[in-house]
Coordinates of C-alpha atoms in Angstrom, one line a residue:
X1 CA 36.8 0.4 2.2
X2 CA 35.8 3.2 3.5
X3 CA 32.7 5.8 4.9
X4 CA 31.0 5.8 1.3
X5 CA 32.0 2.3 -0.3
X6 CA 29.6 -0.4 -0.1
X7 CA 28.3 -3.4 -1.2
X8 CA 25.0 -2.5 -1.6
X9 CA 23.6 1.4 -1.3
X10 CA 19.4 0.7 -0.8
X11 CA 17.6 4.0 -2.1
X12 CA 14.6 4.2 0.3
X13 CA 13.7 2.7 3.7
X14 CA 10.5 2.3 3.6
X15 CA 8.1 -1.2 3.5
X16 CA 10.9 -3.2 0.8
X17 CA 14.6 -1.4 2.0
X18 CA 13.8 -2.3 5.8
X19 CA 13.4 -6.3 4.1
X20 CA 16.0 -5.3 2.3
X21 CA 18.3 -4.1 5.1
X22 CA 17.2 -6.8 7.1
X23 CA 18.1 -9.9 4.6
X24 CA 21.8 -7.9 3.2
X25 CA 22.9 -7.5 5.7
X26 CA 23.6 -11.0 7.3
X27 CA 25.7 -11.7 5.4
X28 CA 28.1 -10.2 8.1
X29 CA 30.9 -9.8 5.2
X30 CA 28.7 -7.6 2.7
X31 CA 28.6 -3.3 3.5
X32 CA 25.0 -2.1 3.1
X33 CA 24.1 1.0 2.6
X34 CA 20.7 1.8 3.5
X35 CA 19.2 5.4 2.9
X36 CA 15.8 7.6 3.7
X37 CA 15.4 10.8 2.9
X38 CA 13.0 11.1 6.0
X39 CA 13.3 11.1 9.6
X40 CA 13.0 8.5 12.0
X41 CA 9.2 6.4 13.3
X42 CA 10.1 8.6 16.6
X43 CA 6.6 9.9 16.4
X44 CA 3.8 9.3 18.6
X45 CA 1.6 8.7 16.3
X46 CA 3.1 6.8 14.1
X47 CA 2.3 3.2 16.6
X48 CA -0.8 4.5 17.8
X49 CA -3.1 2.6 15.2
X50 CA -5.9 5.6 15.3
X51 CA -2.1 8.4 14.3
X52 CA -3.1 7.6 10.6
X53 CA -5.2 10.9 10.9
X54 CA -2.2 12.4 12.4
X55 CA 1.1 11.3 10.0
X56 CA -1.3 11.8 6.3
X57 CA -1.4 15.5 4.9
X58 CA 1.6 16.1 7.7
X59 CA 5.0 16.8 6.3
X60 CA 6.8 15.0 9.1
X61 CA 5.7 11.7 8.0
X62 CA 4.2 11.8 4.0
X63 CA 5.9 13.4 1.2
X64 CA 3.1 15.8 0.7
X65 CA 2.7 15.0 -3.0
X66 CA -0.4 16.4 -5.3
X67 CA -2.5 14.6 -8.0
X68 CA -2.4 16.5 -11.5
X69 CA -5.6 17.8 -12.5
X70 CA -8.6 15.0 -13.0
X71 CA -10.3 14.7 -15.6
X72 CA -11.8 11.2 -14.8
X73 CA -12.7 13.3 -11.4
X74 CA -13.7 16.5 -13.1
X75 CA -11.2 18.3 -12.8
X76 CA -10.6 17.5 -9.2
X77 CA -7.1 16.6 -7.4
X78 CA -5.9 14.8 -4.9
X79 CA -3.7 14.1 -2.0
X80 CA -1.5 12.0 -2.6
X81 CA 0.3 10.5 1.2
X82 CA 2.9 8.7 1.3
X83 CA 5.3 7.8 4.0
X84 CA 8.7 9.4 4.1
X85 CA 9.9 8.0 7.4
X86 CA 11.4 4.7 8.2
X87 CA 8.8 2.7 7.5
X88 CA 8.0 4.2 4.7
X89 CA 4.4 3.4 3.8
X90 CA 3.7 0.7 6.4
X91 CA 4.4 3.8 9.1
X92 CA 1.0 6.1 8.1
X93 CA -1.1 3.5 6.2
X94 CA -4.5 1.3 7.3
X95 CA -2.5 -1.1 8.2
X96 CA -4.6 -3.9 6.5
X97 CA -2.7 -7.7 5.5
X98 CA -4.2 -8.2 2.1
X99 CA -2.4 -11.0 -0.8
X100 CA -4.8 -10.0 -3.1
X101 CA -5.7 -12.9 -4.8
X102 CA -3.8 -16.0 -6.7
X103 CA -4.4 -15.0 -10.5
X104 CA -3.4 -11.9 -9.7
X105 CA 0.8 -13.2 -9.5
X106 CA 0.0 -15.9 -11.5
X107 CA -0.8 -13.4 -14.6
X108 CA 2.4 -11.3 -13.6
X109 CA 4.5 -15.0 -14.4
X110 CA 2.2 -14.7 -17.9
X111 CA 3.9 -11.1 -18.7
X112 CA 7.7 -11.9 -16.8
X113 CA 7.5 -15.3 -18.4
X114 CA 8.9 -16.5 -15.4
X115 CA 7.0 -19.1 -13.5
X116 CA 8.6 -17.5 -9.5
X117 CA 5.9 -15.3 -9.7
X118 CA 3.5 -18.1 -10.1
X119 CA 0.6 -17.9 -6.6
X120 CA 1.7 -21.3 -6.2
X121 CA 5.9 -20.2 -5.5
X122 CA 4.8 -16.5 -3.6
X123 CA 3.2 -18.2 -1.2
X124 CA 6.9 -19.1 0.3
X125 CA 8.1 -15.2 0.0
X126 CA 4.7 -14.2 1.5
X127 CA 4.8 -17.1 4.6
X128 CA 8.9 -16.1 5.4
X129 CA 7.9 -13.8 7.1
X130 CA 4.7 -14.1 8.1
X131 CA 3.7 -14.3 12.0
X132 CA 0.2 -14.2 12.4
X133 CA -1.4 -14.4 16.2
X134 CA -3.8 -14.8 18.2
X135 CA -5.4 -12.0 20.2
X136 CA -4.7 -13.8 23.1
X137 CA -1.9 -14.2 22.8
X138 CA -1.3 -17.5 21.4
X139 CA -0.1 -18.5 18.0
X140 CA -1.3 -19.3 14.4
X141 CA 0.7 -22.0 14.5
X142 CA 0.6 -24.7 11.8
X143 CA 1.0 -27.7 13.6
X144 CA -2.7 -26.8 14.9
X145 CA -4.7 -29.3 12.9
X146 CA -7.9 -26.5 13.4
X147 CA -6.0 -23.3 12.1
X148 CA -5.1 -25.7 9.3
X149 CA -7.8 -26.5 8.4
X150 CA -9.1 -22.2 8.6
X151 CA -6.3 -21.4 6.3
X152 CA -5.7 -24.2 4.2
X153 CA -2.6 -26.2 3.9
X154 CA 0.7 -24.1 4.5
X155 CA -0.9 -20.9 3.8
X156 CA 0.5 -18.7 6.5
X157 CA 2.8 -18.6 8.1
X158 CA 3.9 -17.9 11.8
X159 CA 7.4 -17.0 12.6
X160 CA 8.4 -14.6 11.1
X161 CA 8.8 -10.6 12.0
X162 CA 5.7 -9.5 9.8
X163 CA 2.9 -8.9 12.6
X164 CA -0.5 -9.7 11.5
X165 CA -3.6 -10.4 13.9
X166 CA -7.1 -9.7 14.5
X167 CA -9.0 -7.1 15.1
X168 CA -9.5 -5.7 18.0
X169 CA -12.9 -4.4 19.0
X170 CA -16.0 -5.2 16.5
X171 CA -18.8 -2.3 16.3
X172 CA -22.4 -3.4 15.9
X173 CA -23.3 -1.3 12.8
X174 CA -20.3 -3.9 11.5
X175 CA -21.8 -6.5 12.5
X176 CA -24.9 -5.9 10.8
X177 CA -23.4 -4.8 7.9
X178 CA -22.3 -8.4 7.0
X179 CA -25.4 -10.1 7.4
X180 CA -27.0 -7.6 5.0
X181 CA -24.4 -8.4 2.8
X182 CA -24.7 -12.1 2.5
X183 CA -28.4 -11.8 2.8
X184 CA -27.3 -9.9 -0.6
X185 CA -25.4 -13.2 -1.6
X186 CA -21.3 -12.4 -0.9
X187 CA -20.5 -15.4 1.8
X188 CA -19.1 -14.4 5.5
X189 CA -15.3 -15.8 5.0
X190 CA -12.1 -15.2 7.6
X191 CA -9.7 -15.3 6.1
X192 CA -9.4 -13.2 2.8
X193 CA -6.0 -14.8 1.5
X194 CA -6.5 -17.7 0.3
X195 CA -6.0 -16.9 -3.1
X196 CA -10.0 -16.3 -3.3
X197 CA -11.1 -12.9 -1.1
X198 CA -14.3 -13.3 -2.4
X199 CA -16.5 -13.1 0.8
X200 CA -17.7 -10.8 4.0
X201 CA -15.9 -10.6 8.2
X202 CA -13.2 -8.3 9.3
X203 CA -9.7 -7.5 8.3
X204 CA -6.4 -9.2 9.9
X205 CA -4.5 -6.1 10.6
X206 CA -0.5 -5.5 11.0
X207 CA -0.6 -5.2 15.2
X208 CA 1.0 -6.3 17.5
X209 CA -0.5 -6.0 21.0
X210 CA -2.3 -3.1 20.1
X211 CA 0.5 -1.5 18.1
X212 CA 0.5 -0.4 14.6
X213 CA 3.5 -2.9 13.6
X214 CA 5.7 -1.2 11.0
X215 CA 8.1 -2.5 8.9
X216 CA 11.0 -0.5 10.6
X217 CA 9.9 -3.0 14.0
X218 CA 9.5 -5.8 11.8
X219 CA 12.5 -5.9 9.5
X220 CA 14.9 -2.6 11.0
X221 CA 15.3 -2.4 14.6
X222 CA 16.0 -6.3 14.9
X223 CA 19.1 -5.3 13.3
X224 CA 19.9 -1.7 13.6
X225 CA 23.0 -2.7 15.4
X226 CA 25.1 -5.1 12.7
X227 CA 28.7 -3.5 12.4
X228 CA 28.5 -4.0 8.0
X229 CA 24.5 -2.0 8.1
X230 CA 24.4 1.6 8.0
X231 CA 21.2 4.0 7.8
X232 CA 20.9 7.2 7.4
X233 CA 18.1 9.5 7.7
X234 CA 17.0 13.0 6.5
X235 CA 19.5 12.5 2.9
X236 CA 18.0 13.4 -0.4
X237 CA 19.5 10.9 -3.6
X238 CA 20.2 13.6 -6.0
X239 CA 20.5 11.6 -9.1
X240 CA 22.3 8.2 -9.7
X241 CA 26.6 7.9 -10.7
X242 CA 26.2 5.8 -13.7
X243 CA 29.7 4.8 -15.8
X244 CA 31.2 2.3 -19.2
X245 CA 32.7 -0.2 -18.1
X246 CA 35.5 -2.2 -20.0
X247 CA 32.8 -4.0 -22.8
X248 CA 31.1 -0.5 -23.1
X249 CA 28.5 -1.5 -21.1
X250 CA 26.4 0.9 -18.7
X251 CA 26.4 0.3 -15.0
X252 CA 25.3 2.3 -11.8
X253 CA 28.0 2.8 -9.5
X254 CA 26.2 4.4 -6.3
X255 CA 24.7 6.8 -5.5
X256 CA 25.2 11.5 -5.6
X257 CA 23.3 12.6 -2.4
X258 CA 23.1 15.1 0.3
X259 CA 23.1 15.0 3.5
X260 CA 23.3 17.1 6.3
X261 CA 24.2 20.0 4.0
X262 CA 26.8 18.5 1.9
X263 CA 26.8 16.3 -0.8
X264 CA 28.2 12.7 -1.3
X265 CA 29.0 10.2 -3.1
X266 CA 28.8 6.9 -2.5
X267 CA 30.3 3.7 -3.9
X268 CA 27.6 0.5 -4.4
X269 CA 29.8 -2.9 -5.0
X270 CA 28.1 -5.0 -6.3
X271 CA 23.9 -3.5 -6.5
X272 CA 22.3 -0.3 -6.2
X273 CA 18.6 -1.2 -4.9
X274 CA 16.3 0.9 -5.6
X275 CA 13.3 0.8 -3.1
X276 CA 12.1 5.1 -2.6
X277 CA 8.0 3.5 -3.7
X278 CA 5.9 4.3 -7.5
X279 CA 6.7 8.0 -7.8
X280 CA 9.8 7.9 -5.4
X281 CA 12.2 5.7 -7.5
X282 CA 10.8 6.8 -10.7
X283 CA 11.9 10.3 -10.1
X284 CA 15.4 8.9 -8.8
X285 CA 15.6 7.1 -12.2
X286 CA 14.3 10.2 -14.7
X287 CA 15.9 12.6 -12.9
X288 CA 19.7 10.1 -13.6
X289 CA 18.6 10.5 -17.0
X290 CA 17.1 7.4 -17.1
X291 CA 13.9 7.0 -19.3
X292 CA 11.6 8.2 -22.5
X293 CA 13.8 10.3 -23.6
X294 CA 11.2 13.1 -24.6
X295 CA 9.9 13.7 -21.2
X296 CA 13.6 13.8 -20.0
X297 CA 14.5 16.4 -22.3
X298 CA 11.1 19.0 -21.2
X299 CA 12.7 18.7 -18.0
X300 CA 15.9 19.6 -18.7
X301 CA 17.8 16.8 -17.7
X302 CA 20.6 15.0 -20.6
X303 CA 19.8 11.2 -21.7
X304 CA 21.9 8.4 -20.5
X305 CA 19.7 6.0 -21.0
X306 CA 16.3 6.0 -23.0
X307 CA 13.8 3.1 -20.8
X308 CA 10.2 4.2 -22.3
X309 CA 8.6 2.4 -20.1
X310 CA 9.6 4.4 -16.9
X311 CA 7.4 6.5 -15.0
X312 CA 4.2 5.0 -17.1
X313 CA 1.0 2.0 -16.2
X314 CA 0.5 4.2 -13.1
X315 CA -2.7 2.2 -11.2
X316 CA -4.0 2.9 -8.5
X317 CA -6.9 1.4 -5.7
X318 CA -9.8 4.6 -6.6
X319 CA -13.1 4.5 -3.3
X320 CA -15.8 5.8 -4.1
X321 CA -17.4 6.7 -0.2
X322 CA -21.3 5.9 0.3
X323 CA -22.1 7.8 3.9
X324 CA -24.9 6.9 5.5
X325 CA -26.6 8.2 8.9
X326 CA -27.9 5.6 10.8
X327 CA -30.6 6.1 14.2
X328 CA -29.4 3.8 17.9
X329 CA -26.4 2.7 16.5
X330 CA -23.1 3.4 18.2
X331 CA -20.5 5.1 15.6
X332 CA -17.3 6.8 16.3
X333 CA -19.1 10.5 15.3
X334 CA -21.3 10.0 18.4
X335 CA -18.6 8.4 20.9
X336 CA -15.9 11.1 19.6
X337 CA -17.7 14.0 19.1
X338 CA -18.0 15.0 23.3
X339 CA -15.2 15.3 26.1
X340 CA -17.1 12.6 28.1
X341 CA -16.7 10.5 25.3
X342 CA -12.8 11.2 24.3
X343 CA -12.1 10.9 27.9
X344 CA -12.8 7.6 27.6
X345 CA -11.9 6.3 23.8
X346 CA -7.8 7.1 25.6
X347 CA -8.2 6.0 29.2
X348 CA -9.5 2.4 27.0
X349 CA -6.6 2.0 25.3
X350 CA -4.8 3.6 28.0
X351 CA -4.9 0.6 30.3
X352 CA -6.4 -1.8 27.5
X353 CA -4.9 -0.9 24.0
X354 CA -8.1 -1.6 23.1
X355 CA -11.0 0.4 22.0
X356 CA -11.0 2.6 19.2
X357 CA -7.4 4.2 19.5
X358 CA -6.3 1.1 18.1
X359 CA -8.6 0.6 15.1
X360 CA -7.5 0.6 11.5
X361 CA -9.2 3.1 9.1
X362 CA -11.2 -0.1 8.0
X363 CA -12.7 -2.6 9.8
X364 CA -15.0 -4.6 8.1
X365 CA -13.9 -5.7 4.3
X366 CA -16.3 -7.5 1.2
X367 CA -15.1 -8.3 -1.9
X368 CA -17.6 -9.2 -4.4
X369 CA -18.8 -8.1 -7.7
X370 CA -19.9 -5.5 -9.8
X371 CA -22.0 -7.8 -12.1
X372 CA -23.0 -11.7 -11.8
X373 CA -20.6 -11.4 -15.5
X374 CA -17.7 -11.4 -14.0
X375 CA -15.6 -13.7 -13.5
X376 CA -14.1 -13.3 -10.2
X377 CA -14.6 -10.7 -7.2
X378 CA -13.4 -6.9 -9.0
X379 CA -14.8 -4.8 -5.8
X380 CA -13.7 -4.5 -2.8
X381 CA -14.8 -2.7 0.9
X382 CA -13.8 -0.6 3.3
X383 CA -16.5 -0.1 6.4
X384 CA -15.5 2.4 8.6
X385 CA -17.9 3.1 11.9
X386 CA -17.3 7.0 11.2
X387 CA -18.0 9.1 7.9
X388 CA -16.2 12.3 7.4
X389 CA -15.8 14.6 4.1
X390 CA -12.2 13.8 4.1
X391 CA -8.9 12.0 5.7
X392 CA -7.7 15.3 8.0
X393 CA -11.0 16.3 8.4
X394 CA -13.4 16.6 11.3
X395 CA -15.8 13.6 11.5
X396 CA -19.8 14.2 11.1
X397 CA -22.5 15.2 14.6
X398 CA -24.3 12.6 13.1
X399 CA -24.2 8.5 13.4
X400 CA -23.0 7.4 11.2
X401 CA -21.5 4.9 8.8
X402 CA -18.8 4.2 5.6
X403 CA -19.0 2.0 2.9
X404 CA -16.1 2.3 0.1
X405 CA -15.5 0.5 -2.4
X406 CA -13.0 0.4 -5.1
X407 CA -12.3 -1.1 -8.6
X408 CA -10.0 -3.7 -7.9
X409 CA -8.5 -4.5 -11.8
X410 CA -8.5 -0.8 -13.2
X411 CA -7.8 -0.6 -16.6
X412 CA -7.2 3.6 -16.7
X413 CA -3.6 4.4 -16.9
X414 CA -1.8 7.5 -15.5
X415 CA 2.3 8.6 -15.0
X416 CA 4.6 9.7 -12.3
X417 CA 7.1 12.8 -14.7
X418 CA 9.6 14.9 -12.9
X419 CA 8.6 18.6 -14.1
X420 CA 12.7 19.5 -13.6
X421 CA 15.7 18.3 -12.5
X422 CA 15.8 18.7 -8.9
X423 CA 15.5 16.5 -6.1
X424 CA 13.2 18.9 -4.1
X425 CA 10.6 19.1 -6.8
X426 CA 7.5 17.0 -7.1
X427 CA 6.9 15.5 -10.1
X428 CA 3.9 15.3 -11.7
X429 CA 1.5 12.4 -11.2
X430 CA -1.4 12.3 -13.4
X431 CA -3.2 8.2 -12.6
X432 CA -6.1 9.3 -15.1
X433 CA -8.6 7.8 -13.1
X434 CA -11.7 6.5 -14.6
X435 CA -10.9 7.6 -18.0
X436 CA -11.9 3.7 -19.7
X437 CA -15.9 3.1 -20.2
X438 CA -15.1 -0.3 -18.6
X439 CA -13.8 2.0 -15.0
X440 CA -16.6 4.1 -15.7
X441 CA -19.5 1.3 -15.5
X442 CA -17.7 -0.9 -12.3
X443 CA -18.2 2.5 -10.6
X444 CA -21.1 3.0 -11.2
X445 CA -22.3 -0.8 -10.8
X446 CA -20.4 -0.3 -7.4
X447 CA -22.9 1.8 -5.8
X448 CA -25.4 0.3 -7.2
X449 CA -24.6 -2.8 -5.8
X450 CA -23.5 -0.1 -2.7
X451 CA -27.7 0.4 -2.6
X452 CA -28.9 -3.0 -3.0
X453 CA -26.2 -4.7 1.0
X454 CA -27.6 -1.1 2.5
X455 CA -31.2 -2.2 2.0
X456 CA -31.1 -5.8 2.8
X457 CA -33.3 -6.7 6.3
X458 CA -30.3 -6.8 7.8
X459 CA -29.1 -3.2 8.2
X460 CA -33.3 -2.0 7.9
X461 CA -33.5 -1.1 12.4
X462 CA -31.0 1.3 11.9
X463 CA -33.6 3.3 9.0
X464 CA -30.2 3.6 6.8
X465 CA -30.0 7.4 4.6
X466 CA -28.0 7.8 2.2
X467 CA -26.5 10.7 3.1
X468 CA -23.9 10.4 0.6
X469 CA -23.8 10.8 -2.9
X470 CA -28.0 10.7 -2.6
X471 CA -30.5 8.0 -3.9
X472 CA -31.7 11.4 -6.5
X473 CA -28.8 10.3 -8.9
X474 CA -29.8 6.6 -10.7
X475 CA -28.7 6.4 -14.4
X476 CA -25.7 5.0 -15.7
X477 CA -24.0 8.7 -17.3
X478 CA -24.5 10.6 -13.3
X479 CA -23.4 8.1 -11.6
X480 CA -20.1 7.7 -12.9
X481 CA -20.1 11.8 -13.0
X482 CA -20.9 11.7 -9.6
X483 CA -17.6 8.8 -9.2
X484 CA -15.4 11.5 -10.2
X485 CA -17.0 13.8 -7.9
X486 CA -17.0 11.8 -4.0
X487 CA -13.5 9.4 -5.2
X488 CA -10.6 9.5 -3.2
X489 CA -7.1 7.3 -4.3
X490 CA -7.1 4.0 -1.2
X491 CA -3.5 4.7 -1.9
X492 CA -2.7 2.0 -3.7
X493 CA -0.1 3.4 -6.2
X494 CA 1.6 0.2 -8.4
X495 CA 3.1 0.3 -12.2
X496 CA 5.6 2.6 -12.7
X497 CA 8.6 0.9 -13.0
X498 CA 6.5 -2.2 -14.5
X499 CA 8.2 -6.3 -14.4
X500 CA 8.2 -7.5 -17.9
X501 CA 8.8 -9.8 -20.7
X502 CA 12.2 -9.1 -22.7
X503 CA 9.4 -8.7 -25.5
X504 CA 7.9 -6.1 -24.3
X505 CA 8.5 -2.6 -24.6
X506 CA 7.7 -1.1 -21.8
X507 CA 9.2 -3.2 -19.1
X508 CA 11.3 -1.4 -16.9
X509 CA 12.9 -4.1 -15.2
X510 CA 13.1 -8.1 -15.7
X511 CA 11.6 -10.9 -14.1
X512 CA 14.0 -10.4 -11.3
X513 CA 14.2 -6.6 -11.6
X514 CA 17.1 -6.0 -13.0
X515 CA 16.8 -2.8 -14.7
X516 CA 17.4 -3.5 -18.1
X517 CA 20.0 -2.0 -19.8
X518 CA 21.8 -1.4 -16.7
X519 CA 23.5 -3.7 -14.5
X520 CA 23.8 -3.4 -11.2
X521 CA 21.0 -1.3 -11.5
X522 CA 16.8 -3.0 -9.7
X523 CA 14.1 -1.5 -8.5
X524 CA 11.9 -3.3 -5.5
X525 CA 8.9 -1.9 -4.4
X526 CA 5.3 -1.8 -5.4
X527 CA 6.1 -0.2 -9.1
X528 CA 7.9 -3.6 -10.0
X529 CA 3.9 -5.0 -10.3
X530 CA 3.0 -4.8 -13.7
X531 CA -0.7 -5.3 -13.0
X532 CA -2.2 -4.0 -9.6
X533 CA -3.1 -6.3 -6.8
X534 CA -6.6 -7.5 -5.8
X535 CA -6.9 -6.0 -2.0
X536 CA -4.2 -3.5 -0.5
X537 CA -0.6 -3.4 -1.5
X538 CA 1.7 -2.9 0.9
X539 CA 2.4 -7.1 2.7
X540 CA 2.2 -7.8 -1.4
X541 CA 5.3 -5.0 -1.6
X542 CA 7.3 -7.8 1.5
X543 CA 6.4 -10.7 -1.1
X544 CA 8.3 -8.6 -4.3
X545 CA 11.0 -7.6 -1.4
X546 CA 11.6 -11.3 -0.6
X547 CA 12.0 -12.8 -3.5
X548 CA 15.0 -10.1 -5.3
X549 CA 16.3 -10.3 -2.0
X550 CA 17.0 -14.3 -3.1
X551 CA 18.6 -12.6 -5.8
X552 CA 20.4 -10.6 -5.0
X553 CA 22.0 -12.4 -3.1
X554 CA 23.0 -15.2 -5.2
X555 CA 23.7 -12.3 -7.7
X556 CA 21.0 -13.7 -10.1

């Protein structure tokens, strides 16, 4: 084999790609190429937890996508951050460890016709790479009876690569919000990952001793010296190469790349695996002539394989950020708005790896119902001891907290479509937020739930005042329109290369994530989710990759 011939070619060294590179290169007889368009993850702000503020919107680490003008957002466009570095979105995200709800995976099993996607089966793939730790340095072992009782029998893993820790700091104002949520009928919980995440408590995070723990550290760095693993960064995939075998069946044989100012063609003897994410994998497929014919033709790309679902079914969590001014409470706004406060924050992190610089964007979480008629928790709260107009903007000059709420199961669907045949040109991203009456009603109801929580006695000592959106908005119509004015993405796009059964005309991949009608090609990333998970999507993507790696190795 030469320097451009491999057994496996993995496109995208993000969350899924790093795990796949680890698992597929474990067989020393197989040559694996991992391709990343971004740079190495050696930027210091990637690893300091609060550094997400400097990574999102930074061309070094972010693709800098933007949505199309969205009618549901009253014509606004949103920044659409996606990780562009080793580790992908796990290098710039909120670090929250979240599996979702058991019913999410049972629904996938139903839609795909494959029982291997049921919750009980997926748990094994979560546990295979988990590493749950206590803050005192001890391991949360399944052999510990108290821990097993808390988390459920065999519910978590403790010897994998994906580090999970408790938060390293608490805030009085967030503790008060948690007490208020309980007064409003939301039970306290120490575990959001048991299959039913209803409750309020502090999130677990993917950190190790105060540092971000991304997929590159977990899965890629430990195996970088394997002689059969090649990692190319700053390498752009222009298109996949396709051929016909002796029987006339279409097969993916490799990819055409742009690397170091020249074009290179690589071949894959066994499989090409797209792990470029819900935006990137769609773009590569469509640039290769795989997708809806009308979309390809409009972009000037020849149609090689009509697959109508490529780029459709886009789903995302839209968060509505309510900001409350408070009195007598310590918040990050007040701590970080003075030179002394900033110095104290820096020193605490330097010497203890704790304090505000160790915190994820959101510390406290809550899952509840938008109204009592809902059969399950359909809202997720991310509560923060800070406020700002938007990520990347300065903190407000007054003490405040933010209670962001999202609809976990939106019915709105959008799309991703290339506009030109050039890989350098960003695709059109149209989430179509709040485009259904159901989503608009949940948005209005969720704002009322927020007000009900903040109005409980536990919050009274801080005299919360609704700064944004404002108590003058009360009716369903006013609140739904208001949501369009102030809501933003929580960065969870999924579904654009959806998995489905043989009877689903919009299914892009089958239940083993093989692209329909193209041998030797799979998609393994959040795009394959037929429906969005009821929580943060990063760790479910790792579970998908764990499951897929097993199938790829066995050739099934």
